[in-house]
Coordinates of C-alpha atoms in Angstrom, one line a residue:
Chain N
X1 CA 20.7 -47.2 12.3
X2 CA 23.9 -46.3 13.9
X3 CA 26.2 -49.2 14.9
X4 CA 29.6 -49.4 16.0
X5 CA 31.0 -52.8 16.8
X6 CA 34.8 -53.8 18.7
X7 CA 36.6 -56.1 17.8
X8 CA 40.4 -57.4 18.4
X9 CA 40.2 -57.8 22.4
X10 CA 40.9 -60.7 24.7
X11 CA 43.6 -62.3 26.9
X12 CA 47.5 -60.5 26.6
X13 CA 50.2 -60.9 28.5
X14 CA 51.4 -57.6 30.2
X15 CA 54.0 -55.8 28.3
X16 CA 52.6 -57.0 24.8
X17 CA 50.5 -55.4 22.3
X18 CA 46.9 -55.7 21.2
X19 CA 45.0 -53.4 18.6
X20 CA 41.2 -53.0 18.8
X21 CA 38.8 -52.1 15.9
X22 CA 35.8 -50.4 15.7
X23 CA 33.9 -51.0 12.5
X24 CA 31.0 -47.9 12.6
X25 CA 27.5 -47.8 10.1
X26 CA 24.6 -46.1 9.8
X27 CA 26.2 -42.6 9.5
X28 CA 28.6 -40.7 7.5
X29 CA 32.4 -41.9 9.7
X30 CA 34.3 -39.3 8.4
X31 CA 32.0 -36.0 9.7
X32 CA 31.9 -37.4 13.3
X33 CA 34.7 -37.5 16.0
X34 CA 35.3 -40.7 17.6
X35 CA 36.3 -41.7 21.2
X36 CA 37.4 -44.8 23.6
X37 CA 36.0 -44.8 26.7
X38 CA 36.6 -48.2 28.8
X39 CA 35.1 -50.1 32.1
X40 CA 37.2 -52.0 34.6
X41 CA 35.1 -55.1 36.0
X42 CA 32.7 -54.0 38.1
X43 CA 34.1 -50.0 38.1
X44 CA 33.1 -46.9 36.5
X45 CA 34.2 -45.5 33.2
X46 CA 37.3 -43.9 32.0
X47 CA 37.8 -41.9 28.8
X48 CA 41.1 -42.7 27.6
X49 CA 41.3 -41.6 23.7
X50 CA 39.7 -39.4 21.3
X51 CA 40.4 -38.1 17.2
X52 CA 38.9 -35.4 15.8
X53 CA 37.3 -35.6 12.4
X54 CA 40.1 -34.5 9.4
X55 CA 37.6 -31.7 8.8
X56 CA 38.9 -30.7 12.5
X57 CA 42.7 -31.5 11.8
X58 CA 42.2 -34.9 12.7
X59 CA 44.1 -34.5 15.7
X60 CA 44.0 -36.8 19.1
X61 CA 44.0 -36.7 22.6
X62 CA 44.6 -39.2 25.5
X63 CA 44.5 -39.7 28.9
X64 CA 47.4 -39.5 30.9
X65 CA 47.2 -43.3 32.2
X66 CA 47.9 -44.2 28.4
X67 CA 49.5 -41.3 26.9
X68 CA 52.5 -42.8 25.4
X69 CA 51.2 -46.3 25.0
X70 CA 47.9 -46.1 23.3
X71 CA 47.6 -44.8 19.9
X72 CA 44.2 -43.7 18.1
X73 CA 43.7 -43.7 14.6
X74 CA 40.7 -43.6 11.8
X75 CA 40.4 -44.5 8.5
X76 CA 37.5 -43.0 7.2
X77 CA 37.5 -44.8 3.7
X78 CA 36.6 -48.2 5.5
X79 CA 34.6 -46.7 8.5
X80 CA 36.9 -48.0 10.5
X81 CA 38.5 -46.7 14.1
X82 CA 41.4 -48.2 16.1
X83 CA 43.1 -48.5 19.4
X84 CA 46.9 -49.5 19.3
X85 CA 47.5 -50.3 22.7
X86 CA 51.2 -51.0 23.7
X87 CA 52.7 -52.0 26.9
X88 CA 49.8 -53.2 28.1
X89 CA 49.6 -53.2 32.1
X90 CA 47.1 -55.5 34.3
X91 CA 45.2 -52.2 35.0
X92 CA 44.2 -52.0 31.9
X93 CA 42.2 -54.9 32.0
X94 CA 38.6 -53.1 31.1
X95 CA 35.6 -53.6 28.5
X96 CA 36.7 -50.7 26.0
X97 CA 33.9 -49.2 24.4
X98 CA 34.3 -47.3 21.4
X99 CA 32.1 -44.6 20.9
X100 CA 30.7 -41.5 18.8
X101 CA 30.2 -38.2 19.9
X102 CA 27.1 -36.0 18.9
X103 CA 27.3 -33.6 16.1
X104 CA 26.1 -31.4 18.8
X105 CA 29.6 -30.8 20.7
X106 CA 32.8 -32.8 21.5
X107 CA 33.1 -35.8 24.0
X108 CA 29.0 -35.8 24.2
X109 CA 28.6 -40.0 23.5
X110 CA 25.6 -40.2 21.8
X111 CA 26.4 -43.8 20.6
X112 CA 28.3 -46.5 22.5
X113 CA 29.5 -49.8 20.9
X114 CA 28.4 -53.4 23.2
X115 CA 32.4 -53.5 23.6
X116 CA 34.9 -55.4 24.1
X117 CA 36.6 -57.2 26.7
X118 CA 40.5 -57.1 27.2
X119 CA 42.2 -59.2 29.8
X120 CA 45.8 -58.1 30.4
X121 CA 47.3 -61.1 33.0
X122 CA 50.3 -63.8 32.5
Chain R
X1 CA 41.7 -33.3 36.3
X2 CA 37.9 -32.2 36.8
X3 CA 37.3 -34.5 39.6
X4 CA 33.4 -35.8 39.8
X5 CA 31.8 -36.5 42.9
X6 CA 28.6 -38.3 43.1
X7 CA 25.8 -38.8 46.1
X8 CA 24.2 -41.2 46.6
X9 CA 26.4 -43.9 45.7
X10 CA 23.2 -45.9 46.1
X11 CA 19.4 -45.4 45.7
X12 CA 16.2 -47.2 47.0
X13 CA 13.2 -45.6 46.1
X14 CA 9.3 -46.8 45.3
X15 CA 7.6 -47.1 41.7
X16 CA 5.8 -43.8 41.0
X17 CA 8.6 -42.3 43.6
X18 CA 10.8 -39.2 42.5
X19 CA 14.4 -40.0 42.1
X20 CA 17.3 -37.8 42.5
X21 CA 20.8 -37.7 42.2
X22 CA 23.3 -35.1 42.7
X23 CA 26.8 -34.7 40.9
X24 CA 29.6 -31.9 42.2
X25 CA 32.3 -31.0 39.9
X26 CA 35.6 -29.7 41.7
X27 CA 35.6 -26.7 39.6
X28 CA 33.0 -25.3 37.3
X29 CA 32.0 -26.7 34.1
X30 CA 30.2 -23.7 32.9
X31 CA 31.7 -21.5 29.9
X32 CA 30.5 -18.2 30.6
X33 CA 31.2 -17.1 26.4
X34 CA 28.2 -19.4 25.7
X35 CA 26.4 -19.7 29.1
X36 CA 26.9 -23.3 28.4
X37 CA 27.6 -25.8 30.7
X38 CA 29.5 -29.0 29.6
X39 CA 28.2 -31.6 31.1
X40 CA 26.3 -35.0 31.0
X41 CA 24.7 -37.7 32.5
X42 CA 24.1 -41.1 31.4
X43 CA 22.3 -44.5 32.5
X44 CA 23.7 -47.7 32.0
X45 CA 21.4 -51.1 32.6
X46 CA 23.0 -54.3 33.6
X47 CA 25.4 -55.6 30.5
X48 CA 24.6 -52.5 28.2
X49 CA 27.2 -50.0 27.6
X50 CA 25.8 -46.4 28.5
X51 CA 23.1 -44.3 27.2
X52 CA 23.2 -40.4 26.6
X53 CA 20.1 -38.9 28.6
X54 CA 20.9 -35.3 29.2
X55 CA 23.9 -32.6 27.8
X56 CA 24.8 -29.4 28.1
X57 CA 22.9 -29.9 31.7
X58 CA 19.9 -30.0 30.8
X59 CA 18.8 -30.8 27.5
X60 CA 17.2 -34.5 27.0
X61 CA 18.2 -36.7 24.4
X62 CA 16.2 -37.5 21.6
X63 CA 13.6 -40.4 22.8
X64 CA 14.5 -40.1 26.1
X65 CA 11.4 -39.6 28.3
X66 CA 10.5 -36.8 29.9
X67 CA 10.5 -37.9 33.4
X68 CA 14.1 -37.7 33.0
X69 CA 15.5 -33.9 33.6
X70 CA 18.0 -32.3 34.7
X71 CA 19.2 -29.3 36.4
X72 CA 22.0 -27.0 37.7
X73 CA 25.1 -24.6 36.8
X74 CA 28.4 -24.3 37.7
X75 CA 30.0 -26.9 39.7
X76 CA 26.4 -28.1 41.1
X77 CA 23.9 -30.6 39.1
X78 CA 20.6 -32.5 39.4
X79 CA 19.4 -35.8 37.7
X80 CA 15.7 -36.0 38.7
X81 CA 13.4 -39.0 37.8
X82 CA 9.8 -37.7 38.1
X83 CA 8.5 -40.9 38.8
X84 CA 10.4 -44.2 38.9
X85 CA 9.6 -47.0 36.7
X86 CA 10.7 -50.5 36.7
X87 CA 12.7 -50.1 33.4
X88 CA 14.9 -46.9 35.3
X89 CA 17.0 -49.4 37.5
X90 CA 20.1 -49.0 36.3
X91 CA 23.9 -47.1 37.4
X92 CA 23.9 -43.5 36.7
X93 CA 27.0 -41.5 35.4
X94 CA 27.6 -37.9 35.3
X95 CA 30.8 -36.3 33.0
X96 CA 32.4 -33.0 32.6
X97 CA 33.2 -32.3 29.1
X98 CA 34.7 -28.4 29.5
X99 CA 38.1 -29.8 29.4
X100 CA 40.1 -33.5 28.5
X101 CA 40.9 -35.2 30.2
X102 CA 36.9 -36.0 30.4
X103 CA 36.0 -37.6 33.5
X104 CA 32.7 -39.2 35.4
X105 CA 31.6 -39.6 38.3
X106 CA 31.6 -43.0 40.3
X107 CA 28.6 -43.9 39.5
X108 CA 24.8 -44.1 41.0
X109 CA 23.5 -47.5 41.5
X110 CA 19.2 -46.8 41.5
X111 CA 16.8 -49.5 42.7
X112 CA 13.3 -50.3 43.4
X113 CA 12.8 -50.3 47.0

């Protein structure tokens, strides 16, 4: 059974740091791309990071509301994928989901972690 | 950006009732090479994250049932529900996935009238 569980959010001031992780099972990590895709209370959802697998360069991409300040990374020995989120602003107060997408084609989520809530506020 | 545009925002409609929701992208999602187009919708139920019920337009997602479909090419798309069952209220989310960044639309809130 796929499962991919967050962990690392909660309350920051703005300005600090916090880094998420997303612990992943049930599948092979390392074939799969991975993706962050969060919720502000009550809103809709916003895909802010993605990373390739290394057999696809590894590379990343971001959205332009965190380009520069949020940093995705993988380590596929430990099944592990992160979110380094610096300069953290009070709109990004969200659940952040991290999430898989289908061997099928890019950026299609065909798993979603339960989340994780990060509060940015002083 | 791919901007997403959904209608309704909101949905009432009867048990047994068809369903349907509309998304417009502001330019087309289809890739004419592979007469493909990149898009998706989802359903999310109160404190779930979302669920993958259709992609590439129009293909369902393993286990997902059939009353779900959907339909349309371009910049133009359909989610139908054939006939509404309790266990369908929930928010629906289209999302473009021809270019980053990916984006969704607002949102669908479906209900039992």
């Amino acid at each position: 059974e796929v499962q991919l569980v967050e962990s690392g959010g909660g309350l920051v001031q703005p300005g600090r740091s916090l880094r998420l992780s997303c612990t992943a099972s049930g599948f092979t990590f390392g074939d799969y791309s991975m993706s962050w895709v969060r919720q502000a209370p009550g809103k809709g959802l916003e895909w802010i990071s993605f990373i390739r697998s290394k057999a696809y360069g590894g590379t990343a991409e971001y959205a332009a509301s965190v380009k520069g300040r949020f940093r995705i990374s993988r380590d596929d020995s430990n099944s592990i994928a992160y979110l380094h989120m610096n300069s953290l602003k009070t709109d990004d107060t969200a659940v952040y989901y991290c999430t898989r997408d289908a061997s099928y084609g890019d950026f299609i989520i065909d798993y979603w972690g339960q989340g994780t809530l990060v509060t940015v506020s002083s | 950006d791919i901007v997403m545009t959904q209608s309704p925002d909101s949905l009432a409609v009867s048990l047994g009732e068809r369903a349907t929701i509309n998304c417009k992208s502001s330019q087309s999602v289809l890739y004419s090479a592979l007469n493909k187009n990149y898009f998706a919708w989802y359903q999310q139920k109160p404190g779930q994250p979302p669920k993958l019920l259709i992609y590439w337009a129009s293909t369902r997602e393993s286990g997902v049932p059939d009353r779900f479909s959907g339909s349309g090419s371009g910049t133009d798309f359909t989610l139908t529900i054939s006939s509404l069952q309790a266990e369908d209220v929930a928010v629906y989310f289209c999302q473009q996935y021809y270019n980053t960044p990916i984006t969704f639309g607002q949102g669908t809130r479906l209900e039992i009238k």
